[in-house]
mmCIF file with all atom_site columns, C-alpha atoms in Angstrom:
data_model
loop_
_atom_site.group_PDB
_atom_site.id
_atom_site.type_symbol
_atom_site.label_atom_id
_atom_site.label_alt_id
_atom_site.label_comp_id
_atom_site.label_asym_id
_atom_site.label_entity_id
_atom_site.label_seq_id
_atom_site.pdbx_PDB_ins_code
_atom_site.Cartn_x
_atom_site.Cartn_y
_atom_site.Cartn_z
_atom_site.occupancy
_atom_site.B_iso_or_equiv
_atom_site.pdbx_formal_charge
_atom_site.auth_seq_id
_atom_site.auth_comp_id
_atom_site.auth_asym_id
_atom_site.auth_atom_id
_atom_site.pdbx_PDB_model_num
ATOM 1   C CA . MET R 1 1   ? 9.238   37.440 35.860 1.00 41.00 ? 1   MET R CA 1
ATOM 2   C CA . ASN R 1 2   ? 8.280   39.821 38.649 1.00 37.00 ? 2   ASN R CA 1
ATOM 3   C CA . LEU R 1 3   ? 4.633   40.151 37.703 1.00 40.00 ? 3   LEU R CA 1
ATOM 4   C CA . PHE R 1 4   ? 2.879   38.286 40.444 1.00 36.00 ? 4   PHE R CA 1
ATOM 5   C CA . GLY R 1 5   ? 1.569   39.489 43.785 1.00 36.00 ? 5   GLY R CA 1
ATOM 6   C CA . ARG R 1 6   ? -0.943  38.165 46.295 1.00 37.00 ? 6   ARG R CA 1
ATOM 7   C CA . ASN R 1 7   ? -3.926  36.330 44.811 1.00 39.00 ? 7   ASN R CA 1
ATOM 8   C CA . SER R 1 8   ? -6.857  38.585 45.696 1.00 37.00 ? 8   SER R CA 1
ATOM 9   C CA . SER R 1 9   ? -10.309 38.907 44.206 1.00 36.00 ? 9   SER R CA 1
ATOM 10  C CA . HIS R 1 10  ? -10.335 42.505 45.429 1.00 37.00 ? 10  HIS R CA 1
ATOM 11  C CA . ARG R 1 11  ? -7.049  43.467 43.790 1.00 40.00 ? 11  ARG R CA 1
ATOM 12  C CA . ARG R 1 12  ? -8.444  46.223 41.598 1.00 39.00 ? 12  ARG R CA 1
ATOM 13  C CA . ALA R 1 13  ? -10.293 47.876 44.474 1.00 37.00 ? 13  ALA R CA 1
ATOM 14  C CA . GLN R 1 14  ? -7.154  47.795 46.634 1.00 39.00 ? 14  GLN R CA 1
ATOM 15  C CA . GLN R 1 15  ? -4.714  48.900 43.945 1.00 41.00 ? 15  GLN R CA 1
ATOM 16  C CA . SER R 1 16  ? -5.324  52.626 44.309 1.00 39.00 ? 16  SER R CA 1
ATOM 17  C CA . ALA R 1 17  ? -4.476  52.418 48.007 1.00 39.00 ? 17  ALA R CA 1
ATOM 18  C CA . ALA R 1 18  ? -1.263  50.472 47.484 1.00 41.00 ? 18  ALA R CA 1
ATOM 19  C CA . PRO R 1 19  ? 1.728   51.742 49.492 1.00 39.00 ? 19  PRO R CA 1
ATOM 20  C CA . VAL R 1 20  ? 4.839   52.652 47.510 1.00 41.00 ? 20  VAL R CA 1
ATOM 21  C CA . ALA R 1 21  ? 8.406   52.749 48.773 1.00 42.00 ? 21  ALA R CA 1
ATOM 22  C CA . THR R 1 22  ? 9.244   56.381 49.498 1.00 42.00 ? 22  THR R CA 1
ATOM 23  C CA . THR R 1 23  ? 11.518  58.484 51.681 1.00 43.00 ? 23  THR R CA 1
ATOM 24  C CA . THR R 1 24  ? 10.095  61.620 53.248 1.00 46.00 ? 24  THR R CA 1
ATOM 25  C CA . PRO R 1 25  ? 12.678  64.265 54.202 1.00 48.00 ? 25  PRO R CA 1
ATOM 26  C CA . GLY R 1 26  ? 13.229  64.326 57.933 1.00 51.00 ? 26  GLY R CA 1
ATOM 27  C CA . THR R 1 27  ? 11.494  61.043 58.756 1.00 48.00 ? 27  THR R CA 1
ATOM 28  C CA . GLY R 1 28  ? 14.680  58.968 58.811 1.00 48.00 ? 28  GLY R CA 1
ATOM 29  C CA . ALA R 1 29  ? 15.530  55.469 57.613 1.00 43.00 ? 29  ALA R CA 1
ATOM 30  C CA . ARG R 1 30  ? 13.040  53.748 59.943 1.00 45.00 ? 30  ARG R CA 1
ATOM 31  C CA . ALA R 1 31  ? 10.056  55.542 58.418 1.00 42.00 ? 31  ALA R CA 1
ATOM 32  C CA . ALA R 1 32  ? 11.355  54.918 54.913 1.00 42.00 ? 32  ALA R CA 1
ATOM 33  C CA . GLY R 1 33  ? 11.706  51.204 55.650 1.00 42.00 ? 33  GLY R CA 1
ATOM 34  C CA . ALA R 1 34  ? 8.176   51.041 57.059 1.00 39.00 ? 34  ALA R CA 1
ATOM 35  C CA . ALA R 1 35  ? 6.786   52.502 53.834 1.00 52.00 ? 35  ALA R CA 1
ATOM 36  C CA . ALA R 1 36  ? 8.624   50.020 51.600 1.00 64.00 ? 36  ALA R CA 1
ATOM 37  C CA . VAL R 1 37  ? 6.604   47.406 49.744 1.00 69.00 ? 37  VAL R CA 1
ATOM 38  C CA . LEU R 1 38  ? 7.901   43.940 50.561 1.00 69.00 ? 38  LEU R CA 1
ATOM 39  C CA . PRO R 1 39  ? 7.385   40.748 48.517 1.00 65.00 ? 39  PRO R CA 1
ATOM 40  C CA . ASP R 1 40  ? 4.493   38.595 49.681 1.00 70.00 ? 40  ASP R CA 1
ATOM 41  C CA . PRO R 1 41  ? 5.846   35.352 51.238 1.00 71.00 ? 41  PRO R CA 1
ATOM 42  C CA . GLU R 1 42  ? 3.223   33.429 49.256 1.00 71.00 ? 42  GLU R CA 1
ATOM 43  C CA . LEU R 1 43  ? 5.079   34.403 46.069 1.00 67.00 ? 43  LEU R CA 1
ATOM 44  C CA . ALA R 1 44  ? 7.687   31.708 46.762 1.00 74.00 ? 44  ALA R CA 1
ATOM 45  C CA . GLY R 1 45  ? 5.186   29.120 45.564 1.00 79.00 ? 45  GLY R CA 1
ATOM 46  C CA . LEU R 1 46  ? 5.035   30.804 42.153 1.00 81.00 ? 46  LEU R CA 1
ATOM 47  C CA . SER R 1 47  ? 8.784   30.636 41.529 1.00 84.00 ? 47  SER R CA 1
ATOM 48  C CA . GLY R 1 48  ? 9.694   28.983 38.254 1.00 91.00 ? 48  GLY R CA 1
ATOM 49  C CA . ASP R 1 49  ? 9.532   29.258 34.488 1.00 95.00 ? 49  ASP R CA 1
ATOM 50  C CA . TRP R 1 50  ? 6.413   30.311 32.596 1.00 95.00 ? 50  TRP R CA 1
ATOM 51  C CA . LEU R 1 51  ? 5.296   30.683 28.979 1.00 95.00 ? 51  LEU R CA 1
ATOM 52  C CA . ILE R 1 52  ? 2.668   33.037 27.599 1.00 95.00 ? 52  ILE R CA 1
ATOM 53  C CA . ASP R 1 53  ? -0.419  31.180 26.355 1.00 95.00 ? 53  ASP R CA 1
ATOM 54  C CA . PRO R 1 54  ? -1.209  32.772 22.951 1.00 93.00 ? 54  PRO R CA 1
ATOM 55  C CA . ALA R 1 55  ? -4.757  31.408 22.919 1.00 93.00 ? 55  ALA R CA 1
ATOM 56  C CA . HIS R 1 56  ? -5.649  33.463 25.993 1.00 94.00 ? 56  HIS R CA 1
ATOM 57  C CA . SER R 1 57  ? -3.308  36.450 25.666 1.00 96.00 ? 57  SER R CA 1
ATOM 58  C CA . ARG R 1 58  ? -2.998  39.583 23.573 1.00 96.00 ? 58  ARG R CA 1
ATOM 59  C CA . ILE R 1 59  ? 0.106   41.651 22.849 1.00 96.00 ? 59  ILE R CA 1
ATOM 60  C CA . GLY R 1 60  ? -1.210  44.705 21.104 1.00 95.00 ? 60  GLY R CA 1
ATOM 61  C CA . PHE R 1 61  ? -1.071  48.421 20.478 1.00 93.00 ? 61  PHE R CA 1
ATOM 62  C CA . SER R 1 62  ? -3.281  51.420 19.875 1.00 90.00 ? 62  SER R CA 1
ATOM 63  C CA . VAL R 1 63  ? -2.536  54.627 17.966 1.00 85.00 ? 63  VAL R CA 1
ATOM 64  C CA . ARG R 1 64  ? -4.517  57.728 17.047 1.00 79.00 ? 64  ARG R CA 1
ATOM 65  C CA . HIS R 1 65  ? -5.411  57.915 13.349 1.00 62.00 ? 65  HIS R CA 1
ATOM 66  C CA . ALA R 1 66  ? -6.299  61.153 11.525 1.00 52.00 ? 66  ALA R CA 1
ATOM 67  C CA . MET R 1 67  ? -6.449  62.834 14.951 1.00 59.00 ? 67  MET R CA 1
ATOM 68  C CA . VAL R 1 68  ? -10.050 61.699 15.509 1.00 67.00 ? 68  VAL R CA 1
ATOM 69  C CA . THR R 1 69  ? -10.108 57.915 15.950 1.00 79.00 ? 69  THR R CA 1
ATOM 70  C CA . THR R 1 70  ? -8.030  55.112 17.479 1.00 87.00 ? 70  THR R CA 1
ATOM 71  C CA . VAL R 1 71  ? -6.728  52.099 15.551 1.00 90.00 ? 71  VAL R CA 1
ATOM 72  C CA . ARG R 1 72  ? -6.005  48.936 17.554 1.00 93.00 ? 72  ARG R CA 1
ATOM 73  C CA . GLY R 1 73  ? -3.970  45.947 16.520 1.00 93.00 ? 73  GLY R CA 1
ATOM 74  C CA . ALA R 1 74  ? -2.011  42.988 17.876 1.00 96.00 ? 74  ALA R CA 1
ATOM 75  C CA . PHE R 1 75  ? 0.788   40.588 17.005 1.00 97.00 ? 75  PHE R CA 1
ATOM 76  C CA . ALA R 1 76  ? -0.520  37.077 16.398 1.00 96.00 ? 76  ALA R CA 1
ATOM 77  C CA . GLN R 1 77  ? 2.837   35.277 16.553 1.00 97.00 ? 77  GLN R CA 1
ATOM 78  C CA . TYR R 1 78  ? 5.416   35.580 19.313 1.00 95.00 ? 78  TYR R CA 1
ATOM 79  C CA . GLU R 1 79  ? 7.688   33.589 21.599 1.00 95.00 ? 79  GLU R CA 1
ATOM 80  C CA . SER R 1 80  ? 8.213   34.108 25.313 1.00 93.00 ? 80  SER R CA 1
ATOM 81  C CA . ARG R 1 81  ? 10.516  33.060 28.114 1.00 91.00 ? 81  ARG R CA 1
ATOM 82  C CA . LEU R 1 82  ? 9.566   34.183 31.611 1.00 91.00 ? 82  LEU R CA 1
ATOM 83  C CA . HIS R 1 83  ? 11.200  33.413 34.939 1.00 91.00 ? 83  HIS R CA 1
ATOM 84  C CA . PHE R 1 84  ? 9.820   34.433 38.326 1.00 82.00 ? 84  PHE R CA 1
ATOM 85  C CA . ASP R 1 85  ? 11.820  34.316 41.559 1.00 81.00 ? 85  ASP R CA 1
ATOM 86  C CA . GLY R 1 86  ? 9.341   34.568 44.408 1.00 71.00 ? 86  GLY R CA 1
ATOM 87  C CA . ARG R 1 87  ? 11.995  34.794 47.113 1.00 75.00 ? 87  ARG R CA 1
ATOM 88  C CA . ASP R 1 88  ? 13.811  37.643 45.369 1.00 78.00 ? 88  ASP R CA 1
ATOM 89  C CA . PRO R 1 89  ? 11.486  39.148 42.721 1.00 76.00 ? 89  PRO R CA 1
ATOM 90  C CA . THR R 1 90  ? 14.214  41.513 41.503 1.00 85.00 ? 90  THR R CA 1
ATOM 91  C CA . ARG R 1 91  ? 15.943  38.468 39.977 1.00 85.00 ? 91  ARG R CA 1
ATOM 92  C CA . SER R 1 92  ? 12.942  37.737 37.773 1.00 86.00 ? 92  SER R CA 1
ATOM 93  C CA . ARG R 1 93  ? 13.205  38.276 34.032 1.00 93.00 ? 93  ARG R CA 1
ATOM 94  C CA . ALA R 1 94  ? 11.291  38.248 30.762 1.00 95.00 ? 94  ALA R CA 1
ATOM 95  C CA . ASP R 1 95  ? 12.195  37.832 27.102 1.00 96.00 ? 95  ASP R CA 1
ATOM 96  C CA . LEU R 1 96  ? 9.758   38.318 24.220 1.00 96.00 ? 96  LEU R CA 1
ATOM 97  C CA . VAL R 1 97  ? 10.174  37.923 20.471 1.00 97.00 ? 97  VAL R CA 1
ATOM 98  C CA . LEU R 1 98  ? 7.350   39.257 18.290 1.00 97.00 ? 98  LEU R CA 1
ATOM 99  C CA . TYR R 1 99  ? 7.124   38.498 14.580 1.00 98.00 ? 99  TYR R CA 1
ATOM 100 C CA . THR R 1 100 ? 6.416   41.749 12.766 1.00 97.00 ? 100 THR R CA 1
ATOM 101 C CA . ALA R 1 101 ? 4.688   40.146 9.768  1.00 97.00 ? 101 ALA R CA 1
ATOM 102 C CA . SER R 1 102 ? 1.983   38.817 12.105 1.00 97.00 ? 102 SER R CA 1
ATOM 103 C CA . VAL R 1 103 ? 0.562   42.272 12.859 1.00 96.00 ? 103 VAL R CA 1
ATOM 104 C CA . ASP R 1 104 ? -3.233  42.271 12.625 1.00 96.00 ? 104 ASP R CA 1
ATOM 105 C CA . THR R 1 105 ? -5.514  45.314 12.798 1.00 94.00 ? 105 THR R CA 1
ATOM 106 C CA . GLY R 1 106 ? -8.477  43.648 11.134 1.00 93.00 ? 106 GLY R CA 1
ATOM 107 C CA . VAL R 1 107 ? -7.991  45.499 7.832  1.00 93.00 ? 107 VAL R CA 1
ATOM 108 C CA . GLU R 1 108 ? -5.872  43.710 5.227  1.00 95.00 ? 108 GLU R CA 1
ATOM 109 C CA . GLN R 1 109 ? -4.814  46.847 3.343  1.00 93.00 ? 109 GLN R CA 1
ATOM 110 C CA . ARG R 1 110 ? -3.727  48.583 6.547  1.00 89.00 ? 110 ARG R CA 1
ATOM 111 C CA . ASP R 1 111 ? -1.802  45.511 7.702  1.00 94.00 ? 111 ASP R CA 1
ATOM 112 C CA . ALA R 1 112 ? 0.074   45.447 4.385  1.00 94.00 ? 112 ALA R CA 1
ATOM 113 C CA . HIS R 1 113 ? 1.039   49.083 4.954  1.00 90.00 ? 113 HIS R CA 1
ATOM 114 C CA . LEU R 1 114 ? 2.249   48.369 8.499  1.00 92.00 ? 114 LEU R CA 1
ATOM 115 C CA . VAL R 1 115 ? 4.544   45.516 7.431  1.00 93.00 ? 115 VAL R CA 1
ATOM 116 C CA . GLY R 1 116 ? 5.957   47.644 4.592  1.00 92.00 ? 116 GLY R CA 1
ATOM 117 C CA . ARG R 1 117 ? 9.053   49.842 4.583  1.00 88.00 ? 117 ARG R CA 1
ATOM 118 C CA . GLN R 1 118 ? 7.305   52.947 5.923  1.00 85.00 ? 118 GLN R CA 1
ATOM 119 C CA . PHE R 1 119 ? 6.565   51.199 9.208  1.00 88.00 ? 119 PHE R CA 1
ATOM 120 C CA . LEU R 1 120 ? 7.817   47.801 10.474 1.00 92.00 ? 120 LEU R CA 1
ATOM 121 C CA . ASP R 1 121 ? 9.604   46.693 7.259  1.00 95.00 ? 121 ASP R CA 1
ATOM 122 C CA . ALA R 1 122 ? 8.975   43.047 8.111  1.00 96.00 ? 122 ALA R CA 1
ATOM 123 C CA . ALA R 1 123 ? 11.018  41.758 5.160  1.00 97.00 ? 123 ALA R CA 1
ATOM 124 C CA . ALA R 1 124 ? 14.199  43.355 6.516  1.00 97.00 ? 124 ALA R CA 1
ATOM 125 C CA . TYR R 1 125 ? 13.326  43.209 10.230 1.00 97.00 ? 125 TYR R CA 1
ATOM 126 C CA . PRO R 1 126 ? 11.211  40.108 10.878 1.00 98.00 ? 126 PRO R CA 1
ATOM 127 C CA . ARG R 1 127 ? 11.431  40.343 14.666 1.00 97.00 ? 127 ARG R CA 1
ATOM 128 C CA . MET R 1 128 ? 10.985  42.882 17.433 1.00 96.00 ? 128 MET R CA 1
ATOM 129 C CA . THR R 1 129 ? 12.231  41.967 20.900 1.00 97.00 ? 129 THR R CA 1
ATOM 130 C CA . PHE R 1 130 ? 11.896  42.947 24.533 1.00 97.00 ? 130 PHE R CA 1
ATOM 131 C CA . THR R 1 131 ? 14.440  41.882 27.168 1.00 97.00 ? 131 THR R CA 1
ATOM 132 C CA . SER R 1 132 ? 13.961  42.908 30.782 1.00 96.00 ? 132 SER R CA 1
ATOM 133 C CA . THR R 1 133 ? 16.857  44.553 32.609 1.00 97.00 ? 133 THR R CA 1
ATOM 134 C CA . LYS R 1 134 ? 15.301  45.490 35.970 1.00 95.00 ? 134 LYS R CA 1
ATOM 135 C CA . VAL R 1 135 ? 12.185  44.693 37.993 1.00 92.00 ? 135 VAL R CA 1
ATOM 136 C CA . GLN R 1 136 ? 10.804  46.655 40.934 1.00 88.00 ? 136 GLN R CA 1
ATOM 137 C CA . LEU R 1 137 ? 7.795   46.275 43.194 1.00 84.00 ? 137 LEU R CA 1
ATOM 138 C CA . ALA R 1 138 ? 5.938   49.585 42.791 1.00 83.00 ? 138 ALA R CA 1
ATOM 139 C CA . GLY R 1 139 ? 2.875   48.887 44.930 1.00 79.00 ? 139 GLY R CA 1
ATOM 140 C CA . LYS R 1 140 ? 0.572   46.108 46.043 1.00 77.00 ? 140 LYS R CA 1
ATOM 141 C CA . ASP R 1 141 ? 0.208   43.870 42.969 1.00 80.00 ? 141 ASP R CA 1
ATOM 142 C CA . VAL R 1 142 ? 1.812   46.589 40.810 1.00 84.00 ? 142 VAL R CA 1
ATOM 143 C CA . TYR R 1 143 ? 5.250   46.135 39.259 1.00 86.00 ? 143 TYR R CA 1
ATOM 144 C CA . ARG R 1 144 ? 7.594   48.213 37.151 1.00 91.00 ? 144 ARG R CA 1
ATOM 145 C CA . MET R 1 145 ? 9.675   46.314 34.614 1.00 94.00 ? 145 MET R CA 1
ATOM 146 C CA . THR R 1 146 ? 12.427  48.125 32.734 1.00 96.00 ? 146 THR R CA 1
ATOM 147 C CA . GLY R 1 147 ? 13.756  46.529 29.592 1.00 97.00 ? 147 GLY R CA 1
ATOM 148 C CA . ASP R 1 148 ? 15.291  46.986 26.155 1.00 98.00 ? 148 ASP R CA 1
ATOM 149 C CA . LEU R 1 149 ? 12.821  47.202 23.276 1.00 97.00 ? 149 LEU R CA 1
ATOM 150 C CA . THR R 1 150 ? 14.329  46.583 19.835 1.00 97.00 ? 150 THR R CA 1
ATOM 151 C CA . ILE R 1 151 ? 12.478  47.554 16.645 1.00 95.00 ? 151 ILE R CA 1
ATOM 152 C CA . LYS R 1 152 ? 14.219  47.749 13.252 1.00 93.00 ? 152 LYS R CA 1
ATOM 153 C CA . ASP R 1 153 ? 17.622  47.202 14.914 1.00 93.00 ? 153 ASP R CA 1
ATOM 154 C CA . THR R 1 154 ? 17.116  50.220 17.193 1.00 96.00 ? 154 THR R CA 1
ATOM 155 C CA . THR R 1 155 ? 17.217  49.437 20.914 1.00 97.00 ? 155 THR R CA 1
ATOM 156 C CA . ARG R 1 156 ? 15.876  51.791 23.569 1.00 96.00 ? 156 ARG R CA 1
ATOM 157 C CA . PRO R 1 157 ? 14.799  51.334 27.191 1.00 97.00 ? 157 PRO R CA 1
ATOM 158 C CA . VAL R 1 158 ? 11.138  51.296 28.138 1.00 96.00 ? 158 VAL R CA 1
ATOM 159 C CA . ASP R 1 159 ? 9.277   50.986 31.459 1.00 95.00 ? 159 ASP R CA 1
ATOM 160 C CA . LEU R 1 160 ? 6.245   48.710 31.677 1.00 93.00 ? 160 LEU R CA 1
ATOM 161 C CA . GLU R 1 161 ? 3.710   49.056 34.464 1.00 92.00 ? 161 GLU R CA 1
ATOM 162 C CA . LEU R 1 162 ? 2.252   45.626 35.170 1.00 89.00 ? 162 LEU R CA 1
ATOM 163 C CA . THR R 1 163 ? -0.655  44.648 37.391 1.00 89.00 ? 163 THR R CA 1
ATOM 164 C CA . TYR R 1 164 ? -1.160  41.159 38.786 1.00 84.00 ? 164 TYR R CA 1
ATOM 165 C CA . ILE R 1 165 ? -4.589  39.632 38.073 1.00 88.00 ? 165 ILE R CA 1
ATOM 166 C CA . GLY R 1 166 ? -4.485  36.287 39.860 1.00 84.00 ? 166 GLY R CA 1
ATOM 167 C CA . HIS R 1 167 ? -3.298  32.695 39.748 1.00 88.00 ? 167 HIS R CA 1
ATOM 168 C CA . VAL R 1 168 ? -5.280  29.454 39.392 1.00 91.00 ? 168 VAL R CA 1
ATOM 169 C CA . THR R 1 169 ? -4.987  25.780 38.496 1.00 92.00 ? 169 THR R CA 1
ATOM 170 C CA . ASP R 1 170 ? -7.154  25.162 35.449 1.00 91.00 ? 170 ASP R CA 1
ATOM 171 C CA . ALA R 1 171 ? -9.334  22.164 34.545 1.00 91.00 ? 171 ALA R CA 1
ATOM 172 C CA . PHE R 1 172 ? -6.357  20.458 32.862 1.00 90.00 ? 172 PHE R CA 1
ATOM 173 C CA . GLY R 1 173 ? -4.136  20.772 35.939 1.00 92.00 ? 173 GLY R CA 1
ATOM 174 C CA . ASP R 1 174 ? -2.012  23.602 34.518 1.00 92.00 ? 174 ASP R CA 1
ATOM 175 C CA . GLU R 1 175 ? -1.007  26.460 36.797 1.00 94.00 ? 175 GLU R CA 1
ATOM 176 C CA . ARG R 1 176 ? -1.851  29.836 35.290 1.00 93.00 ? 176 ARG R CA 1
ATOM 177 C CA . VAL R 1 177 ? -1.102  33.430 36.226 1.00 90.00 ? 177 VAL R CA 1
ATOM 178 C CA . GLY R 1 178 ? -2.573  36.542 34.663 1.00 89.00 ? 178 GLY R CA 1
ATOM 179 C CA . PHE R 1 179 ? -1.467  40.150 34.432 1.00 88.00 ? 179 PHE R CA 1
ATOM 180 C CA . ASP R 1 180 ? -1.972  43.199 32.291 1.00 91.00 ? 180 ASP R CA 1
ATOM 181 C CA . GLY R 1 181 ? 0.441   45.972 31.472 1.00 91.00 ? 181 GLY R CA 1
ATOM 182 C CA . THR R 1 182 ? 1.015   49.022 29.361 1.00 93.00 ? 182 THR R CA 1
ATOM 183 C CA . THR R 1 183 ? 3.628   51.517 28.238 1.00 94.00 ? 183 THR R CA 1
ATOM 184 C CA . THR R 1 184 ? 3.704   54.407 25.783 1.00 93.00 ? 184 THR R CA 1
ATOM 185 C CA . ILE R 1 185 ? 6.430   55.018 23.215 1.00 92.00 ? 185 ILE R CA 1
ATOM 186 C CA . ASN R 1 186 ? 7.225   57.546 20.497 1.00 90.00 ? 186 ASN R CA 1
ATOM 187 C CA . ARG R 1 187 ? 7.391   55.542 17.260 1.00 87.00 ? 187 ARG R CA 1
ATOM 188 C CA . SER R 1 188 ? 9.980   57.843 15.646 1.00 87.00 ? 188 SER R CA 1
ATOM 189 C CA . ASP R 1 189 ? 12.471  56.856 18.354 1.00 91.00 ? 189 ASP R CA 1
ATOM 190 C CA . TRP R 1 190 ? 12.544  53.406 16.718 1.00 91.00 ? 190 TRP R CA 1
ATOM 191 C CA . GLY R 1 191 ? 12.686  54.588 13.107 1.00 86.00 ? 191 GLY R CA 1
ATOM 192 C CA . LEU R 1 192 ? 8.946   54.350 12.389 1.00 83.00 ? 192 LEU R CA 1
ATOM 193 C CA . THR R 1 193 ? 8.957   57.744 10.715 1.00 81.00 ? 193 THR R CA 1
ATOM 194 C CA . TYR R 1 194 ? 5.902   57.669 8.435  1.00 62.00 ? 194 TYR R CA 1
ATOM 195 C CA . ASP R 1 195 ? 4.838   61.328 8.302  1.00 61.00 ? 195 ASP R CA 1
ATOM 196 C CA . ALA R 1 196 ? 1.776   61.780 6.082  1.00 48.00 ? 196 ALA R CA 1
ATOM 197 C CA . ARG R 1 197 ? 0.011   65.047 6.985  1.00 47.00 ? 197 ARG R CA 1
ATOM 198 C CA . LEU R 1 198 ? -3.627  66.026 7.039  1.00 39.00 ? 198 LEU R CA 1
ATOM 199 C CA . ALA R 1 199 ? -4.873  68.892 4.871  1.00 44.00 ? 199 ALA R CA 1
ATOM 200 C CA . GLN R 1 200 ? -5.939  70.712 8.039  1.00 53.00 ? 200 GLN R CA 1
ATOM 201 C CA . GLY R 1 201 ? -2.529  70.113 9.636  1.00 47.00 ? 201 GLY R CA 1
ATOM 202 C CA . GLY R 1 202 ? -1.378  67.402 12.013 1.00 50.00 ? 202 GLY R CA 1
ATOM 203 C CA . SER R 1 203 ? -0.192  63.853 11.454 1.00 55.00 ? 203 SER R CA 1
ATOM 204 C CA . MET R 1 204 ? -2.248  61.157 9.774  1.00 61.00 ? 204 MET R CA 1
ATOM 205 C CA . VAL R 1 205 ? -0.792  58.714 12.327 1.00 70.00 ? 205 VAL R CA 1
ATOM 206 C CA . SER R 1 206 ? 0.081   59.872 15.844 1.00 79.00 ? 206 SER R CA 1
ATOM 207 C CA . GLU R 1 207 ? 3.697   59.710 17.008 1.00 83.00 ? 207 GLU R CA 1
ATOM 208 C CA . THR R 1 208 ? 2.510   58.244 20.306 1.00 86.00 ? 208 THR R CA 1
ATOM 209 C CA . VAL R 1 209 ? 1.820   54.509 20.411 1.00 91.00 ? 209 VAL R CA 1
ATOM 210 C CA . ARG R 1 210 ? 0.414   52.702 23.425 1.00 93.00 ? 210 ARG R CA 1
ATOM 211 C CA . LEU R 1 211 ? 1.611   49.102 23.869 1.00 94.00 ? 211 LEU R CA 1
ATOM 212 C CA . GLN R 1 212 ? -0.736  46.768 25.726 1.00 94.00 ? 212 GLN R CA 1
ATOM 213 C CA . PHE R 1 213 ? -0.120  43.369 27.318 1.00 94.00 ? 213 PHE R CA 1
ATOM 214 C CA . ASP R 1 214 ? -3.021  41.132 28.406 1.00 95.00 ? 214 ASP R CA 1
ATOM 215 C CA . ILE R 1 215 ? -1.220  37.987 29.450 1.00 93.00 ? 215 ILE R CA 1
ATOM 216 C CA . ALA R 1 216 ? -2.047  34.505 30.695 1.00 94.00 ? 216 ALA R CA 1
ATOM 217 C CA . ALA R 1 217 ? 1.087   32.471 31.431 1.00 95.00 ? 217 ALA R CA 1
ATOM 218 C CA . ILE R 1 218 ? 1.393   28.738 32.110 1.00 95.00 ? 218 ILE R CA 1
ATOM 219 C CA . ARG R 1 219 ? 4.026   27.169 34.365 1.00 95.00 ? 219 ARG R CA 1
ATOM 220 C CA . THR R 1 220 ? 6.489   25.061 32.407 1.00 91.00 ? 220 THR R CA 1
ATOM 221 C CA . THR R 1 221 ? 8.684   23.639 35.176 1.00 62.00 ? 221 THR R CA 1
ATOM 222 C CA . SER R 1 222 ? 8.328   22.933 38.875 1.00 50.00 ? 222 SER R CA 1
ATOM 223 C CA . THR R 1 223 ? 10.664  24.439 41.411 1.00 46.00 ? 223 THR R CA 1
ATOM 224 C CA . GLY R 1 224 ? 11.767  23.564 44.869 1.00 43.00 ? 224 GLY R CA 1
#
């Protein structure tokens, strides 16, 4: 999974200055090549298969409610399969399966509404999935992953922006990497068409939903 860049304690300070691959009219191919972001050679050591550690990760969302507040929630149960190719990061990939009935916003009545037919309809559609289709290096420690998001049997492409946090060996000898990411979707595009209106006008629940990924992944196999 192309989510890992150089291990740097100053990553966040450097991120805003990260170069991005661009072509400026009139500068020619040489200038364009000089501006390109290249994979860090140290990434080769991170090649292999990884799994998300649920105890130290959060796959969540936030949405505006009644136009004046934000509701946040997460999915407590999911499966992951990640592969990172450090020599050719574009060959990295990610697959996620989230169980819709595990949604948790901290309010039991609201969770029951979310798993019902007006939203996720967990009885008919127990899983939502994400499968990556393309990975690009967008800047130093910043990656753009395109993939197919499926909710209620509707599949549409989304772009995730992911930022590398770091990589360590923990006290148990496990190799860990961390990253965070986000994307924004329109829920109606996936058939989540609940449309209760406020007396003053406007939607009770915003059409726009922000998906958030705070991930710690553990290496599952060694690579040569």
